[in-house]
Short mmCIF file of C-alpha atoms and ligand atoms in Angstrom, two decimals:
data_model
loop_
_atom_site.label_atom_id
_atom_site.label_comp_id
_atom_site.label_asym_id
_atom_site.label_seq_id
_atom_site.Cartn_x
_atom_site.Cartn_y
_atom_site.Cartn_z
CA MET A 1 -15.04 -34.19 246.64
CA GLY A 2 -14.32 -30.43 247.12
CA PHE A 3 -11.91 -28.61 245.37
CA PHE A 4 -10.35 -27.14 248.17
CA GLN A 5 -10.12 -30.42 250.66
CA SER A 6 -8.27 -32.07 247.82
CA GLN A 7 -5.45 -29.69 247.90
CA HIS A 8 -2.80 -32.16 248.38
CA ILE A 9 -4.05 -34.13 245.82
CA THR A 10 -4.04 -31.00 243.53
CA GLU A 11 -0.26 -30.87 244.49
CA ASN A 12 0.65 -34.14 242.88
CA TYR A 13 -1.49 -32.87 239.53
CA GLU A 14 0.45 -29.70 239.31
CA TYR A 15 3.88 -31.08 237.87
CA ALA A 16 1.64 -33.10 235.34
CA ILE A 17 -0.40 -29.99 234.21
CA GLU A 18 2.64 -27.88 233.73
CA GLN A 19 4.22 -30.49 231.42
CA ILE A 20 0.60 -30.86 229.44
CA LEU A 21 0.78 -27.26 229.08
CA THR A 22 3.83 -26.62 227.84
CA TYR A 23 3.26 -29.87 225.38
CA GLU A 24 0.77 -27.79 223.98
CA ASN A 25 2.70 -24.78 224.08
CA TYR A 26 5.31 -26.84 222.00
CA ASN A 27 2.62 -28.00 219.27
CA ARG A 28 1.42 -24.64 218.70
CA THR A 29 4.95 -22.99 218.18
CA ARG A 30 5.34 -25.73 215.19
CA LYS A 31 2.14 -24.43 214.04
CA PHE A 32 3.03 -20.88 214.51
CA SER A 33 6.38 -20.87 212.87
CA VAL A 34 5.04 -22.26 209.62
CA ILE A 35 2.44 -19.69 209.54
CA LEU A 36 4.51 -17.24 210.48
CA PHE A 37 7.02 -18.09 207.60
CA LEU A 38 4.52 -18.24 204.88
CA ALA A 39 3.52 -14.67 205.74
CA SER A 40 7.47 -13.38 205.73
CA ILE A 41 7.29 -14.57 202.20
CA ILE A 42 4.26 -12.92 201.41
CA LEU A 43 5.66 -9.47 203.38
CA LEU A 44 8.45 -9.89 201.25
CA PHE A 45 7.05 -9.76 198.26
CA VAL A 46 5.40 -6.65 199.30
CA ASP A 47 8.34 -5.31 199.77
CA HIS A 48 9.06 -5.78 196.88
CA ILE A 49 6.37 -4.35 195.17
CA ASN A 50 7.49 -1.10 197.66
CA LYS A 51 10.92 -0.90 196.21
CA VAL A 52 9.39 -1.16 192.90
CA GLU A 53 7.31 1.76 193.48
CA GLY A 54 10.20 3.75 194.67
CA LEU A 55 9.18 3.89 198.26
CA TRP A 56 12.49 2.61 199.46
CA ILE A 57 14.09 6.15 198.19
CA ILE A 58 11.50 8.08 200.01
CA SER A 59 12.34 6.54 203.44
CA ASP A 60 15.27 3.90 204.88
CA GLY A 61 12.42 2.54 207.09
CA TYR A 62 11.17 0.41 204.17
CA LYS A 63 15.01 -1.19 204.15
CA TYR A 64 14.80 -2.10 207.47
CA LEU A 65 11.68 -3.24 206.85
CA PHE A 66 12.93 -5.86 204.34
CA TYR A 67 15.56 -6.54 206.53
CA SER A 68 13.18 -7.36 209.72
CA HIS A 69 10.96 -10.05 207.28
CA VAL A 70 13.97 -11.62 206.07
CA ILE A 71 15.13 -12.02 209.68
CA LEU A 72 11.59 -13.29 210.75
CA GLY A 73 11.51 -15.97 207.62
CA PHE A 74 14.83 -17.36 208.53
CA VAL A 75 14.17 -17.94 211.97
CA THR A 76 10.74 -19.34 211.54
CA LEU A 77 12.23 -21.41 209.07
CA PHE A 78 14.77 -22.66 211.37
CA TYR A 79 11.98 -23.27 214.32
CA SER A 80 9.58 -25.03 211.56
CA LEU A 81 12.63 -27.36 211.01
CA VAL A 82 13.47 -27.81 214.13
CA SER A 83 9.87 -28.54 215.66
CA TYR A 84 8.87 -30.98 212.41
CA ARG A 85 11.93 -32.54 213.29
CA ILE A 86 11.94 -33.58 217.29
CA ILE A 87 7.88 -34.08 217.52
CA VAL A 88 6.89 -35.18 220.87
CA PRO A 89 4.73 -37.88 221.12
CA THR A 90 3.18 -37.09 224.68
CA ALA A 91 3.46 -34.97 227.16
CA LYS A 92 5.59 -36.91 229.05
CA GLY A 93 8.37 -36.46 226.56
CA ILE A 94 8.62 -32.93 227.02
CA THR A 95 11.47 -31.56 228.81
CA ARG A 96 13.54 -28.29 229.74
CA TYR A 97 14.81 -28.14 226.39
CA HIS A 98 11.13 -27.88 224.82
CA LYS A 99 10.28 -25.23 227.49
CA PHE A 100 13.11 -23.20 226.37
CA HIS A 101 12.50 -23.50 222.78
CA VAL A 102 8.79 -22.07 223.14
CA ILE A 103 9.70 -19.40 225.85
CA VAL A 104 12.71 -18.24 223.10
CA PHE A 105 10.52 -18.16 220.13
CA SER A 106 8.01 -16.04 221.90
CA LEU A 107 10.57 -14.03 222.92
CA PHE A 108 11.95 -13.62 219.36
CA ILE A 109 8.50 -12.73 218.42
CA LEU A 110 7.91 -9.96 221.04
CA THR A 111 11.24 -8.74 220.44
CA LEU A 112 10.67 -8.19 216.80
CA THR A 113 7.56 -6.58 217.21
CA ALA A 114 8.97 -4.61 219.42
CA VAL A 115 11.95 -3.25 217.44
CA THR A 116 9.56 -3.28 214.44
CA SER A 117 7.02 -0.97 216.01
CA GLY A 118 9.59 1.23 218.26
CA TRP A 119 12.07 1.56 215.75
CA ILE A 120 11.32 0.98 211.80
CA ASP A 121 7.41 1.66 211.76
CA GLN A 122 8.63 5.09 213.87
CA LYS A 123 10.72 6.09 210.49
CA ILE A 124 7.77 5.46 208.27
CA HIS A 125 4.28 5.84 209.51
CA GLY A 126 4.79 6.59 213.02
CA GLN A 127 2.23 3.70 214.24
CA ILE A 128 3.03 0.92 216.95
CA THR A 129 0.39 -1.42 215.43
CA VAL A 130 2.94 -4.34 214.59
CA TYR A 131 3.88 -4.33 218.82
CA VAL A 132 0.04 -4.45 219.44
CA ILE A 133 -0.73 -7.34 217.68
CA GLY A 134 2.67 -9.48 218.48
CA SER A 135 1.94 -8.55 222.46
CA PHE A 136 -1.98 -10.13 222.14
CA MET A 137 -0.92 -12.78 219.63
CA ILE A 138 1.68 -14.16 222.17
CA ALA A 139 -0.98 -13.61 225.21
CA VAL A 140 -3.69 -15.36 223.53
CA MET A 141 -1.60 -18.30 221.76
CA TYR A 142 1.07 -19.56 224.56
CA SER A 143 0.30 -20.12 228.14
CA TYR A 144 2.86 -19.39 230.68
CA LYS A 145 3.33 -19.38 234.48
CA PRO A 146 3.23 -15.11 235.57
CA ARG A 147 6.63 -15.05 236.14
CA ILE A 148 7.34 -16.07 232.33
CA THR A 149 4.69 -13.82 230.90
CA ALA A 150 6.18 -10.84 233.38
CA LEU A 151 9.94 -11.48 231.62
CA LEU A 152 8.91 -11.84 228.52
CA TYR A 153 6.51 -8.39 228.33
CA GLY A 154 9.55 -6.64 230.28
CA LEU A 155 12.12 -7.69 228.21
CA SER A 156 10.35 -6.35 225.16
CA PHE A 157 8.95 -3.41 226.73
CA VAL A 158 12.31 -2.42 227.51
CA ALA A 159 13.48 -2.71 223.77
CA PHE A 160 10.60 -1.10 222.68
CA MET A 161 10.96 1.70 224.96
CA ILE A 162 14.77 2.22 224.15
CA LEU A 163 14.35 2.26 220.42
CA LEU A 164 11.41 4.76 220.59
CA THR A 165 13.02 6.90 222.29
CA ILE A 166 15.66 7.21 220.20
CA SER A 167 13.58 7.27 216.55
CA GLN A 168 10.69 9.20 217.79
CA LYS A 169 11.62 12.80 217.83
CA ASP A 170 7.95 14.08 218.26
CA LEU A 171 7.68 14.61 222.07
CA VAL A 172 3.99 14.64 222.02
CA ILE A 173 3.86 11.48 219.66
CA ARG A 174 6.73 9.75 221.91
CA HIS A 175 4.25 10.18 225.23
CA GLY A 176 1.35 8.91 223.35
CA HIS A 177 2.85 5.63 222.22
CA PHE A 178 4.51 5.50 225.69
CA VAL A 179 1.18 5.49 227.40
CA ASN A 180 -0.76 3.38 224.41
CA ALA A 181 2.49 0.70 224.64
CA SER A 182 2.18 0.34 228.67
CA LEU A 183 -1.57 -0.20 228.44
CA VAL A 184 -1.04 -2.80 225.90
CA VAL A 185 1.24 -4.68 227.90
CA VAL A 186 -0.27 -4.48 231.03
CA ILE A 187 -3.46 -6.03 229.48
CA SER A 188 -1.74 -8.73 227.55
CA TYR A 189 -0.03 -9.56 230.83
CA PHE A 190 -3.46 -9.51 232.75
CA LEU A 191 -5.15 -11.73 229.89
CA SER A 192 -2.18 -13.96 229.33
CA ASN A 193 -2.53 -14.92 233.25
CA VAL A 194 -6.22 -15.00 233.49
CA LEU A 195 -6.28 -17.23 230.23
CA HIS A 196 -3.31 -19.53 231.89
CA LYS A 197 -5.44 -20.21 235.11
CA LEU A 198 -8.34 -20.48 233.03
CA LYS A 199 -6.73 -23.87 231.60
CA HIS A 200 -4.87 -24.53 234.82
CA GLN A 201 -8.05 -25.13 236.67
CA ASP A 202 -9.85 -26.73 233.72
CA MET A 203 -6.96 -29.66 233.60
CA LEU A 204 -7.20 -29.82 237.04
CA HIS A 205 -10.90 -30.45 236.95
CA LYS A 206 -10.17 -33.09 234.20
CA CYS A 207 -7.85 -34.78 236.44
CA HIS A 208 -9.65 -34.62 239.10
CA LEU A 209 -12.68 -36.41 236.73
CA GLU A 210 -10.86 -39.06 235.25
CA ASP A 211 -9.44 -39.99 239.07
CA LEU A 212 -13.62 -40.51 239.85
CA VAL A 213 -14.48 -42.34 237.13
CA THR A 214 -11.38 -44.30 237.66
CA GLU A 215 -12.38 -44.94 241.16
CA ARG A 216 -16.02 -45.52 240.43
CA THR A 217 -15.35 -48.34 237.54
CA LYS A 218 -12.95 -50.40 240.13
CA GLU A 219 -15.96 -50.00 242.90
CA LEU A 220 -18.29 -51.30 239.93
CA GLN A 221 -15.73 -54.40 238.92
CA THR A 222 -15.55 -55.19 242.51
CA ALA A 223 -19.27 -55.16 242.86
CA ASN A 224 -19.89 -57.09 239.67
CA ASP A 225 -17.35 -59.60 240.97
CA SER A 226 -18.98 -60.51 243.82
CA LEU A 227 -22.10 -60.21 242.46
CA THR A 228 -20.96 -63.23 240.12
CA GLN A 229 -19.37 -64.92 242.31
CA GLU A 230 -22.85 -64.91 244.61
CA ILE A 231 -24.93 -66.13 242.00
CA LEU A 232 -22.45 -68.74 241.45
CA GLU A 233 -22.27 -69.90 244.92
CA ARG A 234 -26.51 -69.92 244.61
CA LYS A 235 -26.39 -72.39 242.04
CA ARG A 236 -24.03 -74.38 243.37
CA ALA A 237 -26.69 -74.17 246.57
CA GLU A 238 -29.87 -74.87 244.49
CA ILE A 239 -28.03 -78.14 242.83
CA GLU A 240 -27.07 -79.43 246.44
CA MET A 241 -30.78 -78.62 247.91
CA ALA A 242 -32.10 -80.80 244.54
CA LYS A 243 -29.65 -83.66 245.60
CA LEU A 244 -30.55 -83.38 249.34
CA ASP A 245 -34.57 -83.47 247.91
CA ARG A 246 -33.97 -86.36 246.25
CA LEU A 247 -31.94 -88.34 249.62
CA ASN A 248 -34.97 -87.43 251.48
CA LEU A 249 -37.55 -88.95 249.35
CA ILE A 250 -35.47 -91.97 248.41
CA GLY A 251 -34.79 -92.30 252.42
CA GLU A 252 -38.65 -92.44 253.00
CA MET A 253 -39.24 -94.50 250.50
CA ALA A 254 -36.58 -96.43 251.90
CA ALA A 255 -37.51 -96.55 255.73
CA SER A 256 -41.23 -97.76 254.91
CA ILE A 257 -40.49 -100.39 251.94
CA SER A 258 -36.80 -101.72 253.57
CA HIS A 259 -39.13 -102.98 256.75
CA GLU A 260 -41.55 -104.72 254.84
CA VAL A 261 -39.10 -106.32 252.58
CA ARG A 262 -36.80 -107.50 255.26
CA ASN A 263 -39.47 -109.34 257.24
CA PRO A 264 -40.22 -111.76 254.54
CA MET A 265 -36.72 -112.13 253.47
CA THR A 266 -35.74 -113.04 257.13
CA THR A 267 -38.52 -115.71 257.32
CA VAL A 268 -37.28 -116.95 253.55
CA LYS A 269 -33.71 -116.79 254.83
CA GLY A 270 -34.77 -119.10 257.99
CA PHE A 271 -36.66 -121.78 256.13
CA LEU A 272 -33.63 -122.02 253.55
CA GLN A 273 -31.18 -122.73 256.40
CA LEU A 274 -33.72 -125.40 257.86
CA LEU A 275 -33.72 -127.57 254.47
CA ARG A 276 -30.24 -126.91 253.75
CA HIS A 277 -29.43 -129.39 256.79
CA LYS A 278 -32.06 -132.24 254.87
CA GLN A 279 -30.34 -132.03 251.52
CA ASN A 280 -27.48 -133.61 249.90
CA SER A 281 -24.36 -132.13 249.52
CA ARG A 282 -24.81 -130.95 245.98
CA ASP A 283 -27.91 -129.23 246.70
CA ARG A 284 -26.15 -127.89 249.27
CA GLU A 285 -24.26 -125.57 247.18
CA HIS A 286 -27.35 -124.16 245.59
CA PHE A 287 -28.69 -123.47 249.47
CA ASP A 288 -25.71 -121.48 250.04
CA LEU A 289 -25.68 -119.55 247.17
CA MET A 290 -29.46 -118.67 247.78
CA ILE A 291 -28.58 -117.67 251.44
CA GLU A 292 -25.30 -115.59 250.40
CA GLU A 293 -27.64 -113.45 247.73
CA LEU A 294 -30.24 -112.87 250.21
CA ASP A 295 -27.40 -111.63 252.79
CA ARG A 296 -26.39 -109.66 249.91
CA ALA A 297 -29.60 -108.27 249.21
CA ASN A 298 -30.28 -107.49 253.06
CA SER A 299 -26.62 -105.55 253.12
CA ILE A 300 -28.13 -103.62 250.08
CA LEU A 301 -31.14 -102.53 252.11
CA SER A 302 -29.15 -101.68 254.87
CA GLU A 303 -27.18 -99.49 253.47
CA PHE A 304 -30.10 -98.13 251.36
CA LEU A 305 -32.06 -97.53 254.90
CA SER A 306 -29.15 -95.54 256.26
CA ILE A 307 -29.22 -92.95 253.35
CA SER A 308 -31.37 -91.24 255.71
CA ARG A 309 -32.19 -92.68 259.20
CA THR A 310 -35.78 -92.16 260.65
CA LYS A 311 -34.34 -92.76 264.13
CA SER A 312 -32.43 -89.04 264.97
CA THR A 313 -28.90 -89.55 264.77
CA ILE A 314 -27.03 -89.18 268.07
CA PHE A 315 -24.05 -87.13 268.24
CA GLU A 316 -21.53 -86.53 271.13
CA SER A 317 -18.24 -84.78 271.26
CA HIS A 318 -15.09 -86.89 269.38
CA ASN A 319 -12.24 -86.62 268.26
CA ILE A 320 -12.29 -87.64 264.91
CA ASN A 321 -8.58 -88.74 264.64
CA ASP A 322 -9.94 -91.42 267.28
CA ILE A 323 -12.15 -92.53 264.96
CA VAL A 324 -10.42 -92.63 261.80
CA THR A 325 -7.50 -94.99 263.82
CA SER A 326 -10.00 -97.23 265.64
CA THR A 327 -11.20 -97.87 261.62
CA LEU A 328 -8.01 -98.60 260.55
CA PRO A 329 -7.57 -102.35 260.87
CA LEU A 330 -10.77 -102.41 258.72
CA VAL A 331 -9.26 -100.04 256.05
CA GLN A 332 -6.24 -101.70 255.63
CA ALA A 333 -7.40 -104.66 255.31
CA ASP A 334 -8.81 -103.66 252.28
CA ALA A 335 -5.99 -101.83 251.34
CA GLN A 336 -3.91 -105.22 251.09
CA THR A 337 -6.62 -107.28 249.21
CA ASN A 338 -5.85 -104.92 246.50
CA ASP A 339 -2.51 -104.39 246.88
CA ASN A 340 -2.64 -100.39 247.53
CA LEU A 341 -0.98 -98.54 249.90
CA LEU A 342 -2.33 -96.46 252.54
CA THR A 343 -1.12 -93.64 254.20
CA VAL A 344 -2.43 -91.86 257.27
CA GLU A 345 -1.83 -88.32 258.31
CA LEU A 346 -3.74 -87.39 261.49
CA ASN A 347 -2.94 -83.57 262.30
CA ASN A 348 -4.14 -81.99 265.89
CA VAL A 349 -7.61 -80.92 264.72
CA PRO A 350 -10.55 -80.12 267.97
CA ASN A 351 -13.08 -82.68 269.16
CA LEU A 352 -16.40 -82.40 266.99
CA GLN A 353 -20.08 -83.66 267.87
CA LEU A 354 -20.08 -86.55 265.88
CA ASN A 355 -21.98 -89.81 265.59
CA ILE A 356 -19.42 -92.77 265.22
CA GLN A 357 -20.69 -95.37 263.33
CA GLU A 358 -21.71 -92.92 261.00
CA ILE A 359 -18.41 -91.36 260.38
CA ARG A 360 -16.70 -94.87 260.03
CA GLN A 361 -19.38 -95.54 257.35
CA LEU A 362 -18.65 -92.42 255.54
CA LEU A 363 -14.35 -93.52 255.83
CA LEU A 364 -15.24 -96.67 254.62
CA ASN A 365 -17.06 -95.53 251.78
CA LEU A 366 -14.69 -93.09 250.64
CA VAL A 367 -12.09 -95.46 250.98
CA ARG A 368 -13.43 -98.10 249.13
CA ASN A 369 -14.28 -96.01 246.52
CA GLY A 370 -10.69 -94.88 246.09
CA LEU A 371 -8.97 -97.97 246.33
CA GLU A 372 -11.95 -99.39 243.47
CA ALA A 373 -10.41 -96.18 241.46
CA MET A 374 -6.72 -97.57 241.26
CA SER A 375 -6.28 -100.90 239.42
CA GLY A 376 -4.09 -101.96 242.16
CA GLY A 377 -0.46 -100.42 243.07
CA GLY A 378 -1.29 -97.14 243.77
CA GLN A 379 -1.45 -94.85 247.19
CA LEU A 380 -4.64 -94.03 249.09
CA ARG A 381 -4.11 -91.22 251.97
CA ILE A 382 -6.33 -90.67 254.60
CA ARG A 383 -5.56 -87.02 256.41
CA THR A 384 -7.22 -84.79 258.58
CA PHE A 385 -6.74 -80.79 259.23
CA SER A 386 -8.47 -78.09 260.93
CA THR A 387 -8.96 -74.44 258.94
CA ASN A 388 -9.86 -71.52 260.89
CA SER A 389 -13.59 -72.62 260.99
CA GLU A 390 -13.60 -76.15 259.94
CA VAL A 391 -12.42 -79.55 260.59
CA ALA A 392 -11.65 -81.54 257.68
CA LEU A 393 -11.42 -85.64 256.83
CA ALA A 394 -9.45 -85.86 253.30
CA VAL A 395 -9.13 -89.21 251.35
CA SER A 396 -7.17 -88.88 248.33
CA ASP A 397 -6.59 -91.67 245.60
CA GLU A 398 -4.64 -92.04 242.54
CA GLY A 399 -7.10 -93.15 240.61
CA LYS A 400 -8.08 -91.86 237.04
CA GLY A 401 -10.31 -89.16 238.27
CA ILE A 402 -13.85 -88.84 237.62
CA GLU A 403 -15.57 -87.57 234.85
CA GLN A 404 -17.66 -84.84 234.33
CA PHE A 405 -20.63 -86.13 233.37
CA VAL A 406 -20.25 -88.44 236.89
CA LEU A 407 -18.87 -85.38 238.85
CA GLU A 408 -22.39 -84.36 238.03
CA LYS A 409 -24.28 -87.02 239.63
CA LEU A 410 -22.09 -88.10 242.43
CA GLY A 411 -24.25 -88.74 245.34
CA THR A 412 -27.61 -89.73 243.26
CA PRO A 413 -28.80 -93.04 244.98
CA PHE A 414 -28.19 -95.88 242.51
CA PHE A 415 -25.97 -93.98 239.90
CA THR A 416 -23.10 -96.31 239.35
CA THR A 417 -20.31 -96.68 236.86
CA LYS A 418 -19.20 -100.21 238.16
CA GLU A 419 -20.41 -103.75 236.85
CA LYS A 420 -21.25 -104.69 240.52
CA GLY A 421 -21.57 -101.40 242.21
CA THR A 422 -24.71 -100.48 243.93
CA GLY A 423 -24.68 -96.73 243.40
CA LEU A 424 -25.22 -96.05 247.23
CA GLY A 425 -21.96 -95.33 248.59
CA LEU A 426 -21.66 -92.01 248.13
CA ALA A 427 -25.85 -91.46 248.67
CA VAL A 428 -25.12 -92.47 252.23
CA CYS A 429 -22.09 -90.16 252.37
CA TYR A 430 -24.04 -87.05 251.43
CA GLY A 431 -26.70 -88.18 253.63
CA ILE A 432 -24.50 -88.56 256.55
CA VAL A 433 -22.39 -85.59 256.01
CA SER A 434 -25.79 -83.77 255.39
CA ARG A 435 -26.74 -84.82 259.09
CA HIS A 436 -23.40 -83.65 260.61
CA ASN A 437 -23.97 -79.95 258.67
CA GLY A 438 -20.93 -80.69 256.97
CA ARG A 439 -19.87 -80.34 253.22
CA ILE A 440 -18.35 -82.86 250.90
CA ASN A 441 -16.14 -80.81 247.92
CA VAL A 442 -14.33 -83.15 245.25
CA GLU A 443 -10.93 -82.47 243.53
CA THR A 444 -10.40 -84.47 240.63
CA SER A 445 -7.59 -84.67 237.85
CA PRO A 446 -6.45 -87.57 235.55
CA ILE A 447 -3.97 -88.15 238.18
CA GLY A 448 -6.37 -88.90 241.05
CA THR A 449 -9.18 -87.31 243.43
CA THR A 450 -9.74 -86.22 246.93
CA PHE A 451 -12.97 -85.82 248.50
CA ASN A 452 -12.93 -83.43 251.58
CA VAL A 453 -15.16 -83.53 253.79
CA TYR A 454 -15.77 -80.36 256.58
CA PHE A 455 -17.29 -80.09 259.24
CA GLU A 456 -17.98 -77.16 260.95
CA LEU A 457 -16.23 -76.35 264.27
CA SER A 458 -19.98 -75.19 266.43
P1 ADP B 1 -20.85 -97.25 243.49
O1 ADP B 1 -19.24 -97.27 244.15
O2 ADP B 1 -21.42 -98.38 244.44
O3 ADP B 1 -20.16 -97.17 241.97
P2 ADP B 1 -20.59 -94.86 245.10
O4 ADP B 1 -21.76 -94.21 244.98
O5 ADP B 1 -19.68 -95.12 245.84
O6 ADP B 1 -21.29 -96.08 244.03
O7 ADP B 1 -20.26 -94.00 243.55
C1 ADP B 1 -20.78 -93.76 242.49
C2 ADP B 1 -19.84 -93.67 241.49
O8 ADP B 1 -19.13 -92.41 241.65
C3 ADP B 1 -19.10 -94.62 241.11
O9 ADP B 1 -19.53 -95.72 240.40
C4 ADP B 1 -17.75 -94.13 240.48
O10 ADP B 1 -17.92 -93.69 238.87
C5 ADP B 1 -17.97 -92.75 240.97
N1 ADP B 1 -16.83 -92.47 242.03
C6 ADP B 1 -17.08 -92.51 243.33
N2 ADP B 1 -15.43 -92.14 243.82
C7 ADP B 1 -14.77 -92.40 243.04
C8 ADP B 1 -13.72 -92.14 242.98
N3 ADP B 1 -12.40 -92.32 244.32
N4 ADP B 1 -12.43 -91.84 241.66
C9 ADP B 1 -13.16 -92.04 240.99
N5 ADP B 1 -14.80 -92.50 240.34
C10 ADP B 1 -15.22 -92.45 241.55
MG1 MG B 2 -18.57 -96.93 246.26
#
């Protein structure tokens, strides 16, 4: 970002920079006044030696010098005490009062040195060194806006000139001092402005840099966040893929084995039915049991087979609400035997490419699991709704929820926690949903579980 393009931002910083500069001025005054107070004590000591040596009799300038040192001592003591009592912790705490405090101190130093040089020193040795030192010191130590600098130097210079005119009778020396003092004041003024400008620009750059760093940090943070998100997404997809892989393998096995097992089973069942008629009633019970068990085995095989259809599933445009409604009688019967309450909430959803048989199977399996999860008296809820890009079928129960280790294995064929479970219900569901290009999302807590099945809108 170029310095000039960002002029509008610069204006926002202006106020903050002024605050910081005044803050620095204020803190400097704190130390400066203490140093000057200590200096005034030394000067008073020198005054004392001068007196002892009899210089005070030679010129009354020494006496006035002593007074000026007394004033210096008192004022700097006052400033030291005040500014050590009122410590401003940050630049934000700077007020107009602090600004005034600092400016008055500078004015005091300049005026005192102007008076010393223009009046007292003219009585002693006719030099203006003190005023020169005072002017440079203020220029170097403080950072003021140009108009404040002009005011400070202007006032002190006027005082200096008046006093010099009164106390220096030698015209040549007076003109020499006049020229020198003007030069000193002008140089100090420019020096002060240059330093102020440099500091100001330095801070402006710092502000820009800080902003830039904050901005970049933010960018990095968002990049990092989305990366983490992506990694998580990928991991999830990998797990999903592994699950599907297992399903496919099982499916292929199922397709080839089930056929081979079913045929002999049908034969056995036929002979059993035939033999049953020839037996007495006590043995018939045994035959019934055998046939029943064979039927059970057969139904498990059917379910197993449907994990992966070798025949490609036929999809037609259907409304999922219609499928739910037509499956409802079956579901209702299931719910009633378990003494559970069934609620259905069907929202308007668009048609989808679906296979009726498979969606029915999906709904039945989910509902059955939900009912089995509740030990009677719970509410089972079937809900359809659509989002921007998907249609959802949700089955919620009020069971105890699913434990983490079970959650990780959901959909794995033959994984079951039930004594008489087959562990095939969800495997079938996952197979069906994957053939429909959908996804299953499970929300579970100790007060219930919701299986959300999402189908993409084509
Ligand atoms: P099965 O019902 O024969 O056990 P599933 O594949 O249908 O086989 O379910 C596998 C396992 O997932 C269940 O044994 C059960 O532990 C868990 N499960 C499935 N649905 C739910 C549910 N709604 N609430 C609690 N646990 C569930
Ligand atoms: Mg089940």
